[in-house]
mmCIF file with all atom_site columns, C-alpha atoms in Angstrom:
data_model
loop_
_atom_site.group_PDB
_atom_site.id
_atom_site.type_symbol
_atom_site.label_atom_id
_atom_site.label_alt_id
_atom_site.label_comp_id
_atom_site.label_asym_id
_atom_site.label_entity_id
_atom_site.label_seq_id
_atom_site.pdbx_PDB_ins_code
_atom_site.Cartn_x
_atom_site.Cartn_y
_atom_site.Cartn_z
_atom_site.occupancy
_atom_site.B_iso_or_equiv
_atom_site.pdbx_formal_charge
_atom_site.auth_seq_id
_atom_site.auth_comp_id
_atom_site.auth_asym_id
_atom_site.auth_atom_id
_atom_site.pdbx_PDB_model_num
ATOM 1   C CA . UNK A 1 1   ? -19.746 -13.173 9.102  1.00 71.00 ? 1   UNK A CA 1
ATOM 2   C CA . UNK A 1 2   ? -16.255 -14.158 8.024  1.00 82.00 ? 2   UNK A CA 1
ATOM 3   C CA . UNK A 1 3   ? -14.132 -12.728 5.249  1.00 86.00 ? 3   UNK A CA 1
ATOM 4   C CA . UNK A 1 4   ? -14.652 -15.872 3.169  1.00 88.00 ? 4   UNK A CA 1
ATOM 5   C CA . UNK A 1 5   ? -18.429 -15.180 3.190  1.00 91.00 ? 5   UNK A CA 1
ATOM 6   C CA . UNK A 1 6   ? -17.919 -11.954 1.239  1.00 90.00 ? 6   UNK A CA 1
ATOM 7   C CA . UNK A 1 7   ? -17.350 -11.326 -2.443 1.00 92.00 ? 7   UNK A CA 1
ATOM 8   C CA . UNK A 1 8   ? -14.373 -9.245  -3.537 1.00 92.00 ? 8   UNK A CA 1
ATOM 9   C CA . UNK A 1 9   ? -16.737 -6.334  -4.199 1.00 95.00 ? 9   UNK A CA 1
ATOM 10  C CA . UNK A 1 10  ? -18.192 -6.628  -0.694 1.00 93.00 ? 10  UNK A CA 1
ATOM 11  C CA . UNK A 1 11  ? -14.724 -6.907  0.814  1.00 91.00 ? 11  UNK A CA 1
ATOM 12  C CA . UNK A 1 12  ? -13.609 -3.728  -0.933 1.00 92.00 ? 12  UNK A CA 1
ATOM 13  C CA . UNK A 1 13  ? -16.389 -1.854  0.891  1.00 93.00 ? 13  UNK A CA 1
ATOM 14  C CA . UNK A 1 14  ? -15.551 -3.278  4.336  1.00 92.00 ? 14  UNK A CA 1
ATOM 15  C CA . UNK A 1 15  ? -14.126 -0.975  7.031  1.00 94.00 ? 15  UNK A CA 1
ATOM 16  C CA . UNK A 1 16  ? -10.426 -1.665  7.470  1.00 94.00 ? 16  UNK A CA 1
ATOM 17  C CA . UNK A 1 17  ? -10.501 -0.661  11.148 1.00 94.00 ? 17  UNK A CA 1
ATOM 18  C CA . UNK A 1 18  ? -13.044 -3.369  11.958 1.00 93.00 ? 18  UNK A CA 1
ATOM 19  C CA . UNK A 1 19  ? -11.078 -6.133  10.270 1.00 91.00 ? 19  UNK A CA 1
ATOM 20  C CA . UNK A 1 20  ? -7.666  -5.011  11.534 1.00 95.00 ? 20  UNK A CA 1
ATOM 21  C CA . UNK A 1 21  ? -9.126  -4.898  15.052 1.00 95.00 ? 21  UNK A CA 1
ATOM 22  C CA . UNK A 1 22  ? -10.562 -8.386  14.665 1.00 94.00 ? 22  UNK A CA 1
ATOM 23  C CA . UNK A 1 23  ? -7.236  -9.632  13.280 1.00 95.00 ? 23  UNK A CA 1
ATOM 24  C CA . UNK A 1 24  ? -5.315  -8.023  16.133 1.00 96.00 ? 24  UNK A CA 1
ATOM 25  C CA . UNK A 1 25  ? -7.482  -9.669  18.794 1.00 96.00 ? 25  UNK A CA 1
ATOM 26  C CA . UNK A 1 26  ? -7.321  -13.088 17.111 1.00 97.00 ? 26  UNK A CA 1
ATOM 27  C CA . UNK A 1 27  ? -3.550  -12.946 16.595 1.00 97.00 ? 27  UNK A CA 1
ATOM 28  C CA . UNK A 1 28  ? -2.840  -11.813 20.160 1.00 97.00 ? 28  UNK A CA 1
ATOM 29  C CA . UNK A 1 29  ? -5.136  -14.501 21.595 1.00 98.00 ? 29  UNK A CA 1
ATOM 30  C CA . UNK A 1 30  ? -3.480  -17.186 19.456 1.00 98.00 ? 30  UNK A CA 1
ATOM 31  C CA . UNK A 1 31  ? 0.050   -16.060 20.308 1.00 98.00 ? 31  UNK A CA 1
ATOM 32  C CA . UNK A 1 32  ? -0.673  -15.846 24.029 1.00 98.00 ? 32  UNK A CA 1
ATOM 33  C CA . UNK A 1 33  ? -2.344  -19.268 24.054 1.00 98.00 ? 33  UNK A CA 1
ATOM 34  C CA . UNK A 1 34  ? 0.685   -20.859 22.383 1.00 97.00 ? 34  UNK A CA 1
ATOM 35  C CA . UNK A 1 35  ? 3.027   -19.165 24.853 1.00 97.00 ? 35  UNK A CA 1
ATOM 36  C CA . UNK A 1 36  ? 0.878   -20.312 27.791 1.00 98.00 ? 36  UNK A CA 1
ATOM 37  C CA . UNK A 1 37  ? 1.192   -23.887 26.519 1.00 97.00 ? 37  UNK A CA 1
ATOM 38  C CA . UNK A 1 38  ? 4.934   -23.489 27.067 1.00 97.00 ? 38  UNK A CA 1
ATOM 39  C CA . UNK A 1 39  ? 4.530   -22.017 30.558 1.00 96.00 ? 39  UNK A CA 1
ATOM 40  C CA . UNK A 1 40  ? 5.067   -18.313 30.051 1.00 97.00 ? 40  UNK A CA 1
ATOM 41  C CA . UNK A 1 41  ? 3.158   -15.173 29.173 1.00 98.00 ? 41  UNK A CA 1
ATOM 42  C CA . UNK A 1 42  ? 3.815   -12.619 26.482 1.00 98.00 ? 42  UNK A CA 1
ATOM 43  C CA . UNK A 1 43  ? 4.478   -9.862  29.059 1.00 98.00 ? 43  UNK A CA 1
ATOM 44  C CA . UNK A 1 44  ? 6.992   -12.125 30.841 1.00 98.00 ? 44  UNK A CA 1
ATOM 45  C CA . UNK A 1 45  ? 8.835   -12.649 27.556 1.00 98.00 ? 45  UNK A CA 1
ATOM 46  C CA . UNK A 1 46  ? 8.758   -8.890  26.907 1.00 98.00 ? 46  UNK A CA 1
ATOM 47  C CA . UNK A 1 47  ? 10.202  -8.206  30.363 1.00 98.00 ? 47  UNK A CA 1
ATOM 48  C CA . UNK A 1 48  ? 13.101  -10.553 29.689 1.00 98.00 ? 48  UNK A CA 1
ATOM 49  C CA . UNK A 1 49  ? 13.657  -9.075  26.231 1.00 98.00 ? 49  UNK A CA 1
ATOM 50  C CA . UNK A 1 50  ? 13.567  -5.490  27.480 1.00 98.00 ? 50  UNK A CA 1
ATOM 51  C CA . UNK A 1 51  ? 16.102  -6.247  30.226 1.00 98.00 ? 51  UNK A CA 1
ATOM 52  C CA . UNK A 1 52  ? 18.546  -8.230  28.074 1.00 98.00 ? 52  UNK A CA 1
ATOM 53  C CA . UNK A 1 53  ? 21.485  -6.384  26.540 1.00 97.00 ? 53  UNK A CA 1
ATOM 54  C CA . UNK A 1 54  ? 21.441  -9.114  23.884 1.00 96.00 ? 54  UNK A CA 1
ATOM 55  C CA . UNK A 1 55  ? 17.918  -8.144  22.826 1.00 97.00 ? 55  UNK A CA 1
ATOM 56  C CA . UNK A 1 56  ? 15.861  -4.966  23.333 1.00 96.00 ? 56  UNK A CA 1
ATOM 57  C CA . UNK A 1 57  ? 17.713  -3.281  26.211 1.00 95.00 ? 57  UNK A CA 1
ATOM 58  C CA . UNK A 1 58  ? 19.825  -0.442  24.841 1.00 91.00 ? 58  UNK A CA 1
ATOM 59  C CA . UNK A 1 59  ? 22.289  -0.595  27.743 1.00 94.00 ? 59  UNK A CA 1
ATOM 60  C CA . UNK A 1 60  ? 21.683  -3.770  29.768 1.00 90.00 ? 60  UNK A CA 1
ATOM 61  C CA . UNK A 1 61  ? 20.893  -1.705  32.841 1.00 94.00 ? 61  UNK A CA 1
ATOM 62  C CA . UNK A 1 62  ? 18.231  -2.524  35.380 1.00 97.00 ? 62  UNK A CA 1
ATOM 63  C CA . UNK A 1 63  ? 14.881  -0.776  35.091 1.00 98.00 ? 63  UNK A CA 1
ATOM 64  C CA . UNK A 1 64  ? 11.929  -0.135  37.324 1.00 98.00 ? 64  UNK A CA 1
ATOM 65  C CA . UNK A 1 65  ? 8.552   -1.538  36.417 1.00 98.00 ? 65  UNK A CA 1
ATOM 66  C CA . UNK A 1 66  ? 7.434   2.012   35.556 1.00 97.00 ? 66  UNK A CA 1
ATOM 67  C CA . UNK A 1 67  ? 10.380  2.452   33.167 1.00 97.00 ? 67  UNK A CA 1
ATOM 68  C CA . UNK A 1 68  ? 9.657   -0.930  31.579 1.00 98.00 ? 68  UNK A CA 1
ATOM 69  C CA . UNK A 1 69  ? 5.980   -0.041  31.215 1.00 98.00 ? 69  UNK A CA 1
ATOM 70  C CA . UNK A 1 70  ? 7.009   3.162   29.424 1.00 97.00 ? 70  UNK A CA 1
ATOM 71  C CA . UNK A 1 71  ? 9.403   1.253   27.145 1.00 96.00 ? 71  UNK A CA 1
ATOM 72  C CA . UNK A 1 72  ? 6.590   -1.162  26.225 1.00 97.00 ? 72  UNK A CA 1
ATOM 73  C CA . UNK A 1 73  ? 3.749   1.363   26.008 1.00 96.00 ? 73  UNK A CA 1
ATOM 74  C CA . UNK A 1 74  ? 3.160   0.827   22.285 1.00 94.00 ? 74  UNK A CA 1
ATOM 75  C CA . UNK A 1 75  ? 2.406   -2.880  22.679 1.00 95.00 ? 75  UNK A CA 1
ATOM 76  C CA . UNK A 1 76  ? 1.224   -3.498  26.239 1.00 97.00 ? 76  UNK A CA 1
ATOM 77  C CA . UNK A 1 77  ? -2.438  -4.329  26.593 1.00 96.00 ? 77  UNK A CA 1
ATOM 78  C CA . UNK A 1 78  ? -4.551  -2.746  29.356 1.00 95.00 ? 78  UNK A CA 1
ATOM 79  C CA . UNK A 1 79  ? -4.762  -6.062  31.204 1.00 96.00 ? 79  UNK A CA 1
ATOM 80  C CA . UNK A 1 80  ? -0.978  -6.593  31.240 1.00 98.00 ? 80  UNK A CA 1
ATOM 81  C CA . UNK A 1 81  ? 0.253   -6.229  34.839 1.00 98.00 ? 81  UNK A CA 1
ATOM 82  C CA . UNK A 1 82  ? 4.032   -5.952  34.698 1.00 98.00 ? 82  UNK A CA 1
ATOM 83  C CA . UNK A 1 83  ? 4.383   -5.877  38.479 1.00 98.00 ? 83  UNK A CA 1
ATOM 84  C CA . UNK A 1 84  ? 2.625   -9.263  38.828 1.00 98.00 ? 84  UNK A CA 1
ATOM 85  C CA . UNK A 1 85  ? 4.438   -10.698 35.823 1.00 98.00 ? 85  UNK A CA 1
ATOM 86  C CA . UNK A 1 86  ? 7.804   -9.576  37.201 1.00 98.00 ? 86  UNK A CA 1
ATOM 87  C CA . UNK A 1 87  ? 7.040   -11.254 40.547 1.00 98.00 ? 87  UNK A CA 1
ATOM 88  C CA . UNK A 1 88  ? 6.652   -14.579 38.733 1.00 98.00 ? 88  UNK A CA 1
ATOM 89  C CA . UNK A 1 89  ? 10.015  -14.060 37.043 1.00 98.00 ? 89  UNK A CA 1
ATOM 90  C CA . UNK A 1 90  ? 11.616  -13.080 40.359 1.00 98.00 ? 90  UNK A CA 1
ATOM 91  C CA . UNK A 1 91  ? 10.290  -16.310 41.911 1.00 98.00 ? 91  UNK A CA 1
ATOM 92  C CA . UNK A 1 92  ? 11.721  -18.313 39.007 1.00 98.00 ? 92  UNK A CA 1
ATOM 93  C CA . UNK A 1 93  ? 15.097  -16.632 39.490 1.00 98.00 ? 93  UNK A CA 1
ATOM 94  C CA . UNK A 1 94  ? 14.971  -15.116 36.012 1.00 98.00 ? 94  UNK A CA 1
ATOM 95  C CA . UNK A 1 95  ? 14.982  -11.570 37.370 1.00 98.00 ? 95  UNK A CA 1
ATOM 96  C CA . UNK A 1 96  ? 16.530  -9.924  40.419 1.00 98.00 ? 96  UNK A CA 1
ATOM 97  C CA . UNK A 1 97  ? 15.458  -6.656  42.062 1.00 98.00 ? 97  UNK A CA 1
ATOM 98  C CA . UNK A 1 98  ? 18.008  -4.253  43.523 1.00 97.00 ? 98  UNK A CA 1
ATOM 99  C CA . UNK A 1 99  ? 17.606  -1.948  46.538 1.00 97.00 ? 99  UNK A CA 1
ATOM 100 C CA . UNK A 1 100 ? 16.384  0.850   44.269 1.00 97.00 ? 100 UNK A CA 1
ATOM 101 C CA . UNK A 1 101 ? 13.550  -1.282  42.859 1.00 96.00 ? 101 UNK A CA 1
ATOM 102 C CA . UNK A 1 102 ? 15.165  -1.894  39.474 1.00 98.00 ? 102 UNK A CA 1
ATOM 103 C CA . UNK A 1 103 ? 14.745  -5.269  37.820 1.00 98.00 ? 103 UNK A CA 1
ATOM 104 C CA . UNK A 1 104 ? 17.751  -6.997  36.301 1.00 98.00 ? 104 UNK A CA 1
ATOM 105 C CA . UNK A 1 105 ? 17.828  -10.094 34.129 1.00 98.00 ? 105 UNK A CA 1
ATOM 106 C CA . UNK A 1 106 ? 19.800  -12.953 35.671 1.00 98.00 ? 106 UNK A CA 1
ATOM 107 C CA . UNK A 1 107 ? 21.921  -15.529 33.899 1.00 98.00 ? 107 UNK A CA 1
ATOM 108 C CA . UNK A 1 108 ? 19.031  -17.987 34.296 1.00 98.00 ? 108 UNK A CA 1
ATOM 109 C CA . UNK A 1 109 ? 16.712  -15.331 32.858 1.00 98.00 ? 109 UNK A CA 1
ATOM 110 C CA . UNK A 1 110 ? 18.955  -14.849 29.845 1.00 98.00 ? 110 UNK A CA 1
ATOM 111 C CA . UNK A 1 111 ? 18.959  -18.610 29.252 1.00 98.00 ? 111 UNK A CA 1
ATOM 112 C CA . UNK A 1 112 ? 15.155  -18.634 29.598 1.00 98.00 ? 112 UNK A CA 1
ATOM 113 C CA . UNK A 1 113 ? 14.816  -15.689 27.165 1.00 98.00 ? 113 UNK A CA 1
ATOM 114 C CA . UNK A 1 114 ? 16.784  -17.590 24.536 1.00 98.00 ? 114 UNK A CA 1
ATOM 115 C CA . UNK A 1 115 ? 14.852  -20.824 25.181 1.00 97.00 ? 115 UNK A CA 1
ATOM 116 C CA . UNK A 1 116 ? 11.455  -19.095 25.099 1.00 97.00 ? 116 UNK A CA 1
ATOM 117 C CA . UNK A 1 117 ? 12.407  -17.309 21.894 1.00 97.00 ? 117 UNK A CA 1
ATOM 118 C CA . UNK A 1 118 ? 12.818  -20.687 20.214 1.00 98.00 ? 118 UNK A CA 1
ATOM 119 C CA . UNK A 1 119 ? 9.005   -21.011 20.211 1.00 97.00 ? 119 UNK A CA 1
ATOM 120 C CA . UNK A 1 120 ? 8.544   -17.823 18.187 1.00 97.00 ? 120 UNK A CA 1
ATOM 121 C CA . UNK A 1 121 ? 9.218   -19.315 14.719 1.00 98.00 ? 121 UNK A CA 1
ATOM 122 C CA . UNK A 1 122 ? 6.590   -22.042 15.219 1.00 98.00 ? 122 UNK A CA 1
ATOM 123 C CA . UNK A 1 123 ? 4.030   -19.460 16.323 1.00 98.00 ? 123 UNK A CA 1
ATOM 124 C CA . UNK A 1 124 ? 4.837   -17.311 13.300 1.00 97.00 ? 124 UNK A CA 1
ATOM 125 C CA . UNK A 1 125 ? 4.674   -20.326 10.988 1.00 98.00 ? 125 UNK A CA 1
ATOM 126 C CA . UNK A 1 126 ? 1.212   -21.272 12.279 1.00 98.00 ? 126 UNK A CA 1
ATOM 127 C CA . UNK A 1 127 ? -0.035  -17.721 11.796 1.00 98.00 ? 127 UNK A CA 1
ATOM 128 C CA . UNK A 1 128 ? 1.444   -17.520 8.292  1.00 97.00 ? 128 UNK A CA 1
ATOM 129 C CA . UNK A 1 129 ? 0.268   -20.976 7.169  1.00 98.00 ? 129 UNK A CA 1
ATOM 130 C CA . UNK A 1 130 ? -1.042  -20.768 3.615  1.00 97.00 ? 130 UNK A CA 1
ATOM 131 C CA . UNK A 1 131 ? 0.103   -17.146 3.192  1.00 97.00 ? 131 UNK A CA 1
ATOM 132 C CA . UNK A 1 132 ? 2.793   -16.420 0.648  1.00 97.00 ? 132 UNK A CA 1
ATOM 133 C CA . UNK A 1 133 ? 5.492   -14.033 1.924  1.00 96.00 ? 133 UNK A CA 1
ATOM 134 C CA . UNK A 1 134 ? 4.804   -11.723 -1.034 1.00 97.00 ? 134 UNK A CA 1
ATOM 135 C CA . UNK A 1 135 ? 1.119   -11.487 -0.034 1.00 96.00 ? 135 UNK A CA 1
ATOM 136 C CA . UNK A 1 136 ? 2.110   -10.802 3.561  1.00 97.00 ? 136 UNK A CA 1
ATOM 137 C CA . UNK A 1 137 ? 4.472   -8.024  2.488  1.00 96.00 ? 137 UNK A CA 1
ATOM 138 C CA . UNK A 1 138 ? 1.756   -6.529  0.270  1.00 96.00 ? 138 UNK A CA 1
ATOM 139 C CA . UNK A 1 139 ? -0.677  -6.582  3.181  1.00 94.00 ? 139 UNK A CA 1
ATOM 140 C CA . UNK A 1 140 ? 1.776   -4.737  5.418  1.00 93.00 ? 140 UNK A CA 1
ATOM 141 C CA . UNK A 1 141 ? 2.462   -2.190  2.684  1.00 91.00 ? 141 UNK A CA 1
ATOM 142 C CA . UNK A 1 142 ? -1.272  -1.603  2.238  1.00 93.00 ? 142 UNK A CA 1
ATOM 143 C CA . UNK A 1 143 ? -1.736  -1.150  5.999  1.00 92.00 ? 143 UNK A CA 1
ATOM 144 C CA . UNK A 1 144 ? 1.264   1.193   6.069  1.00 89.00 ? 144 UNK A CA 1
ATOM 145 C CA . UNK A 1 145 ? -0.251  3.281   3.287  1.00 90.00 ? 145 UNK A CA 1
ATOM 146 C CA . UNK A 1 146 ? -3.583  3.445   5.109  1.00 92.00 ? 146 UNK A CA 1
ATOM 147 C CA . UNK A 1 147 ? -1.802  4.677   8.247  1.00 90.00 ? 147 UNK A CA 1
ATOM 148 C CA . UNK A 1 148 ? 0.098   7.257   6.222  1.00 90.00 ? 148 UNK A CA 1
ATOM 149 C CA . UNK A 1 149 ? -3.153  8.396   4.571  1.00 91.00 ? 149 UNK A CA 1
ATOM 150 C CA . UNK A 1 150 ? -4.791  9.191   7.908  1.00 91.00 ? 150 UNK A CA 1
ATOM 151 C CA . UNK A 1 151 ? -1.884  10.480  9.968  1.00 88.00 ? 151 UNK A CA 1
ATOM 152 C CA . UNK A 1 152 ? -2.303  14.042  8.793  1.00 74.00 ? 152 UNK A CA 1
ATOM 153 C CA . UNK A 1 153 ? -5.991  13.878  9.642  1.00 70.00 ? 153 UNK A CA 1
ATOM 154 C CA . UNK A 1 154 ? -5.814  12.647  13.230 1.00 60.00 ? 154 UNK A CA 1
ATOM 155 C CA . UNK A 1 155 ? -7.515  14.756  15.898 1.00 64.00 ? 155 UNK A CA 1
ATOM 156 C CA . UNK A 1 156 ? -5.114  16.695  18.088 1.00 56.00 ? 156 UNK A CA 1
#
């Protein structure tokens, strides 16, 4: 069953968690496939971003894999192995590891981060094809309201 198979009345009765889960899996798979076509993985890009003082790093300091995993805990997937991914970036010369086990982005890594980031708009454009920005914003607002509606009712 796809969404287009359902009437508006049927859609209104559908469980949001099912469809948001399906959307999440499809969007992640699509994004990761596009990144793989360009020779990198999403976790590799996140490592570079989280180590760059020109991006997500608050201080530009080196971090251990454990500290990076903690920084990325809200978006890492269970199968994401930051140790293995960092080894690939070390081999490419995009990261360096100090004597204390901290990873640091190199100049080549910073160049790669910028270059890899240039693919992001095309990925976003493909995902948003045929979707008006106003509809997208409305969708996010609806999802935000749903999250707000249940936050006070979460099990502790």
